[in-house]
Short mmCIF file of C-alpha atoms and ligand atoms in Angstrom, two decimals:
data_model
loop_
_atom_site.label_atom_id
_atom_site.label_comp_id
_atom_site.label_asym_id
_atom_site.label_seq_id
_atom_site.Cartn_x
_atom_site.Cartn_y
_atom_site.Cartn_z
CA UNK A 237 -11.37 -111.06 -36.68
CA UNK A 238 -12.77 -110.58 -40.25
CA UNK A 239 -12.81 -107.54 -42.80
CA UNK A 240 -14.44 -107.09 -45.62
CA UNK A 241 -12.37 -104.88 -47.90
CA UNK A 242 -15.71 -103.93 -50.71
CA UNK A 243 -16.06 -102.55 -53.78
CA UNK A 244 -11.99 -102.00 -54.61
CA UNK A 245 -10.32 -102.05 -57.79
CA UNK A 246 -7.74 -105.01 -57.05
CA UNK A 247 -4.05 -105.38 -58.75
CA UNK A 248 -2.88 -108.54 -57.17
CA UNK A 249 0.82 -108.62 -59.01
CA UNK A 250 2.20 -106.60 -61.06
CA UNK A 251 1.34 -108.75 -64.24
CA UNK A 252 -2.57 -108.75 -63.08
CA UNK A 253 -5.33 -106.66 -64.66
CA UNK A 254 -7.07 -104.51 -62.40
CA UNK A 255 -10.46 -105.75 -61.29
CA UNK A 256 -13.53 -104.56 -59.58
CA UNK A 257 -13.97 -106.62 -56.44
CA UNK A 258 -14.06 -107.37 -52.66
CA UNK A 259 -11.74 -108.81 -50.33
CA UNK A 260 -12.09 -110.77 -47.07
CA UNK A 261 -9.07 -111.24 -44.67
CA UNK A 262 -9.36 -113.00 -41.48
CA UNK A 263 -6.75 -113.76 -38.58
CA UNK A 264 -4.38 -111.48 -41.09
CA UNK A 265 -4.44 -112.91 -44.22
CA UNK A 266 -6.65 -113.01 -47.54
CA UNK A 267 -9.42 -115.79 -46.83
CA UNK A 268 -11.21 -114.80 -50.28
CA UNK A 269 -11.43 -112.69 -53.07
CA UNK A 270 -14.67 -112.28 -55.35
CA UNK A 271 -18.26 -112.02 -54.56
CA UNK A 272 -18.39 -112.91 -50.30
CA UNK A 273 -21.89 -112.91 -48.46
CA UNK A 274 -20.08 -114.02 -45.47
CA UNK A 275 -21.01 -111.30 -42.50
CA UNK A 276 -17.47 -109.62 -41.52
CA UNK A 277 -16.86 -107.38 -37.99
CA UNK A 278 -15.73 -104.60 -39.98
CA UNK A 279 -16.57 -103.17 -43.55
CA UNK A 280 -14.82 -101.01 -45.40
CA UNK A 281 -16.37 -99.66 -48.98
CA UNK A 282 -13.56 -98.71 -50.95
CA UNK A 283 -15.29 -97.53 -53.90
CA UNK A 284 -12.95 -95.51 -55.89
CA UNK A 285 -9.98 -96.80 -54.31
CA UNK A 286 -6.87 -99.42 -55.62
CA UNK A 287 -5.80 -102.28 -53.37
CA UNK A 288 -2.51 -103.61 -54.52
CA UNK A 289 0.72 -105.58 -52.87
CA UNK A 290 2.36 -103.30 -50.41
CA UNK A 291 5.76 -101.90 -50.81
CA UNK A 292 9.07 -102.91 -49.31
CA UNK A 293 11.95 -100.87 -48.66
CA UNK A 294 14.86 -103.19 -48.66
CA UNK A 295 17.27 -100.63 -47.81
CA UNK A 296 17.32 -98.15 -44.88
CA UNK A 297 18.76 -96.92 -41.73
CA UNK A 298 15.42 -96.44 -40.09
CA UNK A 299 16.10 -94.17 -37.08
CA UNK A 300 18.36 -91.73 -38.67
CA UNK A 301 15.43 -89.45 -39.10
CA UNK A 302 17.11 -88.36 -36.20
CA UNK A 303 19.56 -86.69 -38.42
CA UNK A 304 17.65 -86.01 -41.67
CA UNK A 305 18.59 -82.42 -42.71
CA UNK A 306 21.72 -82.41 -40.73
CA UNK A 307 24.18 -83.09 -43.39
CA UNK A 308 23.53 -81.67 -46.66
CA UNK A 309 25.29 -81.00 -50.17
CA UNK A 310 28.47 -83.40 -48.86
CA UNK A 311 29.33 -86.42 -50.56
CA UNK A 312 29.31 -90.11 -48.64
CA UNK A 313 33.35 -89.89 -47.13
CA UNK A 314 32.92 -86.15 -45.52
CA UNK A 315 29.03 -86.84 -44.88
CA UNK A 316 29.45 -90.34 -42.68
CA UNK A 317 33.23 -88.67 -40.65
CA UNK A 318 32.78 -85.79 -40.04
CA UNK A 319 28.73 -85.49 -39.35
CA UNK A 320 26.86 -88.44 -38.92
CA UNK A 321 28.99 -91.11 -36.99
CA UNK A 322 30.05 -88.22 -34.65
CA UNK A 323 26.39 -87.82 -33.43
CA UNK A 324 25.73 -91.46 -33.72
CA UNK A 325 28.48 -92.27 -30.88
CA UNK A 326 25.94 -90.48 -29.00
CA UNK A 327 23.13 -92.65 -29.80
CA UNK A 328 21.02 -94.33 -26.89
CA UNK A 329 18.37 -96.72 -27.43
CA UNK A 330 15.69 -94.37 -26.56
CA UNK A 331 16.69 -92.07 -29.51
CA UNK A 332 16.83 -95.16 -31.63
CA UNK A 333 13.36 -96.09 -30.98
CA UNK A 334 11.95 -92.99 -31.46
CA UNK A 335 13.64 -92.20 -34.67
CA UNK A 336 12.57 -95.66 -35.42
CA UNK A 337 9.12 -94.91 -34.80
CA UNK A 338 9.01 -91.63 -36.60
CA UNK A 339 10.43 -93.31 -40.02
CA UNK A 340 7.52 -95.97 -39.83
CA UNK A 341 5.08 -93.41 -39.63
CA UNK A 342 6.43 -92.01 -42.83
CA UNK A 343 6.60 -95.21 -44.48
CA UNK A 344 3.12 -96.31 -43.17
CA UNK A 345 2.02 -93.46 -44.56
CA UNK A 346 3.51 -93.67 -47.97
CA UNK A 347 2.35 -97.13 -48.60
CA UNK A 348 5.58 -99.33 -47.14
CA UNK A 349 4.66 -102.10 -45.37
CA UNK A 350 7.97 -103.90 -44.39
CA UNK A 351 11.70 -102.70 -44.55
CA UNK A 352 15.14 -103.96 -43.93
CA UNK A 353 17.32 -101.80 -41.78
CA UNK A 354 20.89 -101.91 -40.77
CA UNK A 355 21.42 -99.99 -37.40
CA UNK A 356 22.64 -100.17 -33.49
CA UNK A 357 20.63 -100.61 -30.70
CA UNK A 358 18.31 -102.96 -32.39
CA UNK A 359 16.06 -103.97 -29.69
CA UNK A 360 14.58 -100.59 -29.89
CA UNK A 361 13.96 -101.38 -33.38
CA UNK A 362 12.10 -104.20 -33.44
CA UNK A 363 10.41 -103.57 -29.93
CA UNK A 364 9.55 -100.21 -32.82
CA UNK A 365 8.02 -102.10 -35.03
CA UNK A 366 6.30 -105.03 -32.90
CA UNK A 367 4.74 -101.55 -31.08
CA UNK A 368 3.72 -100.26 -34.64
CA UNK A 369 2.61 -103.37 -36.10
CA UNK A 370 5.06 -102.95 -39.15
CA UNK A 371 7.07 -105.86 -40.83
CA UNK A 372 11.00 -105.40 -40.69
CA UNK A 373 14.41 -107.48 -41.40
CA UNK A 374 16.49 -106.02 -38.82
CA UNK A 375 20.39 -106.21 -38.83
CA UNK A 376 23.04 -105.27 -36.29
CA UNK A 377 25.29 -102.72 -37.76
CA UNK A 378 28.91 -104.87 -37.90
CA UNK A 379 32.03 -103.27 -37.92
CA UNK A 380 35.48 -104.38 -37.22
CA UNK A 381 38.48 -101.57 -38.29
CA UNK A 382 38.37 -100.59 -34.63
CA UNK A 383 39.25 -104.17 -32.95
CA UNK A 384 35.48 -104.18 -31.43
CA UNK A 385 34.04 -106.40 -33.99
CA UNK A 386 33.62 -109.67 -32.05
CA UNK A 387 31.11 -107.81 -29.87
CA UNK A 388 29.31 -106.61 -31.85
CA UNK A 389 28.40 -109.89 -33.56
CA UNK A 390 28.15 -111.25 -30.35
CA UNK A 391 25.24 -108.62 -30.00
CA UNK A 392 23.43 -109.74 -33.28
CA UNK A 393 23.32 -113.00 -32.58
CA UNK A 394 22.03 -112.36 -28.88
CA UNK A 395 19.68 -110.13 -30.82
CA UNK A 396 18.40 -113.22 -33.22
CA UNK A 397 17.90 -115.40 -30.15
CA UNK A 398 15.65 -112.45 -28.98
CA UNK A 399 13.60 -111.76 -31.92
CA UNK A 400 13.79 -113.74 -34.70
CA UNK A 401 10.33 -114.65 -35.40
CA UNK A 402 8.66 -112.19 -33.28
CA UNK A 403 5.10 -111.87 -34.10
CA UNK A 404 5.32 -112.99 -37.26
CA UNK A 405 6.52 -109.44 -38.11
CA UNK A 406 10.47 -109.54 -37.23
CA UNK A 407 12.90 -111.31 -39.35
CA UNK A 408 16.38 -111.30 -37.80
CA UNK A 409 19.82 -111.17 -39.89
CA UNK A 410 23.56 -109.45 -39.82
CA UNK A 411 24.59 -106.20 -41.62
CA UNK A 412 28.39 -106.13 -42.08
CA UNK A 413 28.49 -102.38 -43.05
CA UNK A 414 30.74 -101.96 -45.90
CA UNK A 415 34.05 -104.16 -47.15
CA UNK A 416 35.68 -100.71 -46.27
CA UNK A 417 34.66 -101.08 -42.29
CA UNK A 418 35.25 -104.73 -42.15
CA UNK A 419 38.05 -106.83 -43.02
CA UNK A 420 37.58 -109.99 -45.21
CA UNK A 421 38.13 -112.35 -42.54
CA UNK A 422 35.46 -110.91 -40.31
CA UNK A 423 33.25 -110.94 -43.59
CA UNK A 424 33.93 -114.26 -43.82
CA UNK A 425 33.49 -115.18 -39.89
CA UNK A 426 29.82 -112.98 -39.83
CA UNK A 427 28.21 -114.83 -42.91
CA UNK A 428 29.47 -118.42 -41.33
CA UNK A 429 27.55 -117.35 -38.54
CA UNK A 430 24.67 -116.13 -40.49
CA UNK A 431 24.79 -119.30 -42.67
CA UNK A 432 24.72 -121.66 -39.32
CA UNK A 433 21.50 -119.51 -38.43
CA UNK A 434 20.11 -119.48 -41.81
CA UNK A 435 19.46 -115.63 -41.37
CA UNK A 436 19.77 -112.91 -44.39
CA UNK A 437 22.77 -111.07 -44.47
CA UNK A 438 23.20 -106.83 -45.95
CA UNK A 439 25.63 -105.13 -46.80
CA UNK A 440 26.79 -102.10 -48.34
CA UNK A 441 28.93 -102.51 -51.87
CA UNK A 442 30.75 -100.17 -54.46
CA UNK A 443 28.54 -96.93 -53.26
CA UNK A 444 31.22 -94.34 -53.83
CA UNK A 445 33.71 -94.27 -57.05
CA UNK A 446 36.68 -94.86 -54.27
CA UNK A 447 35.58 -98.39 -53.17
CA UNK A 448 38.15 -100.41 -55.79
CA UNK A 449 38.05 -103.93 -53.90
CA UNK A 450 37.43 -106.99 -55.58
CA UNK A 451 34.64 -108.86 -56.16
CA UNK A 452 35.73 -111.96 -56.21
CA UNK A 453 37.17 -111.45 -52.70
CA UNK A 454 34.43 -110.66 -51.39
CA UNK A 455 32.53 -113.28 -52.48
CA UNK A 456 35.46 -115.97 -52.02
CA UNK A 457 33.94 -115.37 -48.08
CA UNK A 458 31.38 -117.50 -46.49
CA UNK A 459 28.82 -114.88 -48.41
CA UNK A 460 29.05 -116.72 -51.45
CA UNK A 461 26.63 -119.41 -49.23
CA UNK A 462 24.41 -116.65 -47.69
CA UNK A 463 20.63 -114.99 -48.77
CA UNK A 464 22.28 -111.44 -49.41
CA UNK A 465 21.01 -108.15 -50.32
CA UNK A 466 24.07 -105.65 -51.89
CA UNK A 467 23.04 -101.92 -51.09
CA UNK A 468 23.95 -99.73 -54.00
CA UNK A 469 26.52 -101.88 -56.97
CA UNK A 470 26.79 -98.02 -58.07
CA UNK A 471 30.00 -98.83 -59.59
CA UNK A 472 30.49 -102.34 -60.26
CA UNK A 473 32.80 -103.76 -63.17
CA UNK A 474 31.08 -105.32 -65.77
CA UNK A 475 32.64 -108.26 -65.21
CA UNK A 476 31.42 -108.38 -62.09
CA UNK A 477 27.31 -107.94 -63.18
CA UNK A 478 27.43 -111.74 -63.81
CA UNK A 479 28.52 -112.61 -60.58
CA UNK A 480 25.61 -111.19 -58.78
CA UNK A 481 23.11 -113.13 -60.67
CA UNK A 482 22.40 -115.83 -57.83
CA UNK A 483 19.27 -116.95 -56.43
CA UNK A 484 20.30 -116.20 -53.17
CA UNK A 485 21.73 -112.68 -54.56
CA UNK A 486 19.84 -109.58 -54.20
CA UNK A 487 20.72 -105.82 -55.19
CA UNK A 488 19.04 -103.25 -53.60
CA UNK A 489 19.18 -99.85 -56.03
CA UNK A 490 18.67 -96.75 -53.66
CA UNK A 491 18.81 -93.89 -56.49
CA UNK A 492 17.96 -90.42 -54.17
CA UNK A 493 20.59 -91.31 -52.04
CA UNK A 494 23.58 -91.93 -54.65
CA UNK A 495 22.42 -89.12 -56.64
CA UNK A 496 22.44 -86.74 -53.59
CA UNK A 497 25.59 -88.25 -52.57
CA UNK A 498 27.11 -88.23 -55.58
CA UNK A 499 27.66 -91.34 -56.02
CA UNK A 500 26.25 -91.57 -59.38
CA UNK A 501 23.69 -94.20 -61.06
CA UNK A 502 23.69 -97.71 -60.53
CA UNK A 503 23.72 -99.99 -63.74
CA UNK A 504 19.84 -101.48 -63.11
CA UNK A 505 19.14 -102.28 -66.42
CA UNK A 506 22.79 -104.58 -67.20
CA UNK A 507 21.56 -106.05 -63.80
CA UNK A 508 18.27 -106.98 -64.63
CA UNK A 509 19.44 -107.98 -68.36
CA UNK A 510 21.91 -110.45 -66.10
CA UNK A 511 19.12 -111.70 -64.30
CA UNK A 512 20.15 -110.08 -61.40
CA UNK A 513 17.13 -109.54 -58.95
CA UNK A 514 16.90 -106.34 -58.05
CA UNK A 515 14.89 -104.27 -55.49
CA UNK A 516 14.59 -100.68 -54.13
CA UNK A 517 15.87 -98.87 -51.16
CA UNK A 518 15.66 -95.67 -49.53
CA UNK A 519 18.93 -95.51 -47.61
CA UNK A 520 18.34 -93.24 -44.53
CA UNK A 521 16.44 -90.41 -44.20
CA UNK A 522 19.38 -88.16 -43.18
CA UNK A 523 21.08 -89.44 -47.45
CA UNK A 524 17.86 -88.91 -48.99
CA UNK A 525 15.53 -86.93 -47.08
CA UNK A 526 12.53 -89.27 -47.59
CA UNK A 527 11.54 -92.69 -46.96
CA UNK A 528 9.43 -92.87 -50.15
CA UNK A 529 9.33 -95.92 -52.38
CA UNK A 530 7.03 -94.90 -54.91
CA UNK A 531 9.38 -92.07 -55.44
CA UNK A 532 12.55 -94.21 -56.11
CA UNK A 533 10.53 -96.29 -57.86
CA UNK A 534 9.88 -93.29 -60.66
CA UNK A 535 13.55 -92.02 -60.28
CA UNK A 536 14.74 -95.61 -61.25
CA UNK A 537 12.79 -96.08 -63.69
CA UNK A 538 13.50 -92.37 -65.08
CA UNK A 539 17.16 -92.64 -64.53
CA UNK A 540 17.46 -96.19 -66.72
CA UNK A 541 15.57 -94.15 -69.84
CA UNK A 542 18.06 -91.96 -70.21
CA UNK A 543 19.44 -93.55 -73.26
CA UNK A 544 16.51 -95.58 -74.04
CA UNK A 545 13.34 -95.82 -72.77
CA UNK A 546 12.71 -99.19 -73.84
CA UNK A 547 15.17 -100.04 -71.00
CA UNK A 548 12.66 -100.97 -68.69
CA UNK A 549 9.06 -101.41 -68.23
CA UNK A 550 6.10 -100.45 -66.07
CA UNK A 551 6.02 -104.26 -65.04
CA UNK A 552 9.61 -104.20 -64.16
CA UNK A 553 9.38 -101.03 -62.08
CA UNK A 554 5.97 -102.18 -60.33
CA UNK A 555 8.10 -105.64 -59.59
CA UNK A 556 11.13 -104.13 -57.67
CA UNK A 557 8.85 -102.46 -55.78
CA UNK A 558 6.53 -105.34 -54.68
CA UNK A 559 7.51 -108.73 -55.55
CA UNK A 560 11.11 -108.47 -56.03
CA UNK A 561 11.48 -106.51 -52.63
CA UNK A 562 9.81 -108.81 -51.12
CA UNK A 563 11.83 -112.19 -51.95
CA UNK A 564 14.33 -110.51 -50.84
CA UNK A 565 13.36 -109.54 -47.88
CA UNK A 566 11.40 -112.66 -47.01
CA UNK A 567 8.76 -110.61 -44.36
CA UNK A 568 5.76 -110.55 -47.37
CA UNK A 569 4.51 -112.25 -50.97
CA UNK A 570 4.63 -109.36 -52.81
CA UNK A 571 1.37 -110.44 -54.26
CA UNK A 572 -2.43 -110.57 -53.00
CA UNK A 573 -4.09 -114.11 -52.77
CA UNK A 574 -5.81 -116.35 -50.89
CA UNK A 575 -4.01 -117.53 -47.97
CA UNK A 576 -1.12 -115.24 -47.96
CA UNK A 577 -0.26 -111.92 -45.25
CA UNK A 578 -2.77 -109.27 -45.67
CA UNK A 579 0.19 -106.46 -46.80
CA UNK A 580 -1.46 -104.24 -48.70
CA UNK A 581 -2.08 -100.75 -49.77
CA UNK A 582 -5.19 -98.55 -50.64
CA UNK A 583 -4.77 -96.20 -53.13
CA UNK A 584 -7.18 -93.05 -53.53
CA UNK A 585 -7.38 -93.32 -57.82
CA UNK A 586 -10.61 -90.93 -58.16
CA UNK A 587 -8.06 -88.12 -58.81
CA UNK A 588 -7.42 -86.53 -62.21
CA UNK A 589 -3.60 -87.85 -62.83
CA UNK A 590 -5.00 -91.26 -62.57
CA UNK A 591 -7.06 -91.16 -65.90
CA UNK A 592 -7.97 -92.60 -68.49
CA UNK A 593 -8.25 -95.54 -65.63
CA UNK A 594 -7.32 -98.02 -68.31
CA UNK A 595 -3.39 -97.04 -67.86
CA UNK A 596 -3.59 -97.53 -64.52
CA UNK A 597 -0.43 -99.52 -64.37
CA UNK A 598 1.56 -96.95 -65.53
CA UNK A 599 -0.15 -93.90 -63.45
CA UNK A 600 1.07 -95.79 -60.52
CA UNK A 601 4.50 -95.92 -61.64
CA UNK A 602 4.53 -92.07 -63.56
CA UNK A 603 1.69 -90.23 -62.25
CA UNK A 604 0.83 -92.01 -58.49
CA UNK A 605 2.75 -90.26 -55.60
CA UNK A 606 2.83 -91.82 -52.02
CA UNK A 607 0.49 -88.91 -50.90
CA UNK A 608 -2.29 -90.91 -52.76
CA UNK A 609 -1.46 -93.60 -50.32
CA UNK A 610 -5.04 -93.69 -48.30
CA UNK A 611 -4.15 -96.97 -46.06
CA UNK A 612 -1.47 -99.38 -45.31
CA UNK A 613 -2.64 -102.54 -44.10
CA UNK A 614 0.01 -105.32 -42.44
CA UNK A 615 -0.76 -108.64 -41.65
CA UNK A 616 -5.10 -107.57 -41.53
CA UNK A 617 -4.02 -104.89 -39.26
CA UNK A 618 -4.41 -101.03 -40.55
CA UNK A 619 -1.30 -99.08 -39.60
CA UNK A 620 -2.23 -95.79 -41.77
CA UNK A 621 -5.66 -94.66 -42.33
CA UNK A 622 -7.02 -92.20 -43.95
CA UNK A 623 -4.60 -89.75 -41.59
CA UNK A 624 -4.48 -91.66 -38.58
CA UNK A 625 -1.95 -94.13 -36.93
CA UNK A 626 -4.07 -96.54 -35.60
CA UNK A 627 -1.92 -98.85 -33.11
CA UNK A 628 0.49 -95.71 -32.08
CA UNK A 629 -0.18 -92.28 -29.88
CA UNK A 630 1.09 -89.78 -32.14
CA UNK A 631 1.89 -87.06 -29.77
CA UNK A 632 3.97 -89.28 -27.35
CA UNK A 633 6.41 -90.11 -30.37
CA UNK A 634 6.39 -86.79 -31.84
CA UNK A 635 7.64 -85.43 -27.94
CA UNK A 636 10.14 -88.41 -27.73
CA UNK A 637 11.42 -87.58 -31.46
CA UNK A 638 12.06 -83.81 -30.59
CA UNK A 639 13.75 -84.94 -27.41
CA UNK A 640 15.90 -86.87 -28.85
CA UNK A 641 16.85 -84.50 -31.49
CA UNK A 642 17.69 -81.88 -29.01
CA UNK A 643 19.74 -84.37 -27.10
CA UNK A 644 21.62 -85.49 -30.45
CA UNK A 645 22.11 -81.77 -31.83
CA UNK A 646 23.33 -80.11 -28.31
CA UNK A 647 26.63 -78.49 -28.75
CA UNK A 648 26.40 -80.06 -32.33
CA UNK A 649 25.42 -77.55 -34.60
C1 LIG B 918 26.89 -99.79 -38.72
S1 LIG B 918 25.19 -99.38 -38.72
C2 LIG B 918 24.92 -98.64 -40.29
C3 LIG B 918 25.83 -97.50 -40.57
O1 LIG B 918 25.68 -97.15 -41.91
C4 LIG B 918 25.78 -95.77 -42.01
N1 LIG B 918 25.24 -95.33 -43.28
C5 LIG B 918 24.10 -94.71 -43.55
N2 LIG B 918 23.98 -94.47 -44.85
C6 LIG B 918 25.09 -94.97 -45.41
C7 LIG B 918 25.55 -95.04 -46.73
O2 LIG B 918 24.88 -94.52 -47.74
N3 LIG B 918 26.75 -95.62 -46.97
C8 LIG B 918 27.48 -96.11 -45.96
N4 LIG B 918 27.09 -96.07 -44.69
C9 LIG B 918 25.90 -95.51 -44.42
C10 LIG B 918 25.02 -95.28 -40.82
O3 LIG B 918 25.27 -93.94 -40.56
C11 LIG B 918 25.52 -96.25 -39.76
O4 LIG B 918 26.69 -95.77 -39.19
ZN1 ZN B 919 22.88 -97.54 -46.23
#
């Protein structure tokens, strides 16, 4: 199968200028970029519109959509006990799929093209996002303060027999939750497995001012040997900045969510001064309410000026959105040439808050917002166009959602 993508404005990396050209992507990837007279099955003349890297949400819980709106003004302890793990112990793995399906369509639809996500019943999740055509690095939940933890890794890795690999668009790895649900020694025993498998690992880390463990502890576990990616490092020591800068270290910054949990404002810029890599996250849709990377990508940004707005650039920004995000994922390039994944976006730019067009760079990280998203595009396929889902029925997931709620939320509320 070949598109032609014609007559776009292209930003193939962040450090790119912007060019007038066409595209041509066959079997799912770029096959060339410039002037093509090749004939193509379909054509698309994007005149007016911006191609550029697709996004990648390196942090989120995908099907608590279930839940978004349930839980509001509490902070992370009295949020997670008393309303959110109550109605996950009711969780099945049709709800999960569902919610699942409801939180691609958002990010689909506001330019995301690949995510990692730390949840339960993961079958439904990546059967989700094989059905939706999305790219995702799934992890099993793991938690062990309850004696259960042995099964539940058993789980993940029956899970990465399953699905690692899967279409090209699954990527299999293991999400201890927090050093505050597991013990060290299970740490440890979950990233020796994950290092045997070569999978990623996640994890949450210093989210809330009342997680004091150490550092070094943590990392004195098989982790220190794993590809990890650190939600939050809200409120790391200093000391401990330096530690994180690893090649095989990732932090993924989820501002909305620690702002409206209170957690406060992670220290990006001392990260990315350390050489830290860092990337962006959405946390789940029930912390934040959206799923909207372009959004935390402008709240980062903002949040880092406070003091001095020197403290990070357009580039930067544009990078932990697209590039950065995507090494640490490992499900995309991050960049658009020849011969890798068609992931890409299409803005609509032929709207007043994108001139003068020259500035373009920075409209899409101060002015753009994801409803100027007009397509998604993974792996050649369109998953959002122009208001349609192309490889999903709408209405079938929309009735599943709503059942699912109702079955979550009876006698809840
Ligand atoms: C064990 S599966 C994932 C687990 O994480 C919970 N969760 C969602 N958001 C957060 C957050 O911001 N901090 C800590 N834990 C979070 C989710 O509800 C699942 O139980
Ligand atoms: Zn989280």
């Amino acid at each position: 199968m070949k598109l032609l993508l014609k007559n776009a404005y292209l930003l193939k990396d962040p450090f790119s200028q912007i060019q007038k050209t066409n595209l041509l992507i066959q079997d799912g990837k770029i096959s060339k970029i410039g002037e093509i007279q090749e004939d193509a099955d379909q054509v698309y003349d994007l005149s007016g519109k911006l191609v550029m890297p697709g996004l990648v949400n390196c942090h989120t819980h995908a099907a608590m959509t279930l839940m978004r709106g349930i839980a509001e003004d509490m902070n992370l302890e009295d949020w997670l006990n008393k309303k959110i793990f109550p109605i996950e112990a009711k969780l099945t793995a049709e709800h999960v799929y569902y919610g699942t399906m409801i939180a691609q369509m958002e990010m689909a639809r506001k330019g995301i093209v690949a995510y990692v996500d730390m949840y339960f019943h993961c079958d439904s999740v990546a059967q989700a996002a094989v059905d939706f055509g999305m790219k995702a690095l799934i992890t099993r939940g793991l938690v062990d303060i309850d004696g259960d933890g042995e099964r539940r890794l058993k789980e993940n890795i029956l899970f990465f027999e399953k699905w690692n690999g899967k279409d090209g668009l699954i990527e299999v790895g293991f999400g201890p939750h927090a050093p505050y649900t597991c013990s060290l020694k299970y740490i440890d025993k979950v990233a020796y497995v994950a290092q045997q498998l070569n999978a990623p690992v996640t994890i949450h880390l210093y989210e809330s001012r009342s997680e004091t463990y150490q550092l070094e502890d943590i990392l004195s576990t098989n982790l220190a040997n794993c590809k990890v990616i650190f939600a939050h490092c809200v409120h790391l020591k200093d000391e401990y900045i330096p530690l994180l800068a690893k090649e095989n270290f990732f932090v993924a910054h989820n501002p909305t969510s620690n702002l409206k949990l209170g957690n406060g404002i992670a220290p990006i810029k001392k990260l990315l001064d350390h050489g830290v890599q860092v990337c962006l996250g959405t946390d789940g849709a029930a912390s934040n309410n959206t799923l909207d990377i372009l959004h935390e990508m402008r709240l980062a940004t903002l949040l880092q000026k406070m003091n001095d707005p020197s403290n990070i650039t357009v580039e930067q920004a544009l990078c932990m959105a697209t590039i950065f995000g995507a090494k640490a994922s490992g499900l995309t390039s991050g960049k658009l040439q020849v011969g890798e994944d068609a992931d890409l976006i299409v803005l609509d730019v032929q709207r007043p808050w994108f001139l003068p067009f020259e500035n373009m760079k920075a409209h899409l990280v101060h002015s753009a917002s994801s409803l100027d998203v007009f397509a998604t595009m993974v792996k050649g396929k369109w998953i959002y166009y122009d208001g349609n889902y192309p490889t999903v029925q709408i209405k079938e997931i929309i009735e599943g959602f709503e059942n699912s709620v109702r079955d979550l939320t009876q006698n809840n509320v």
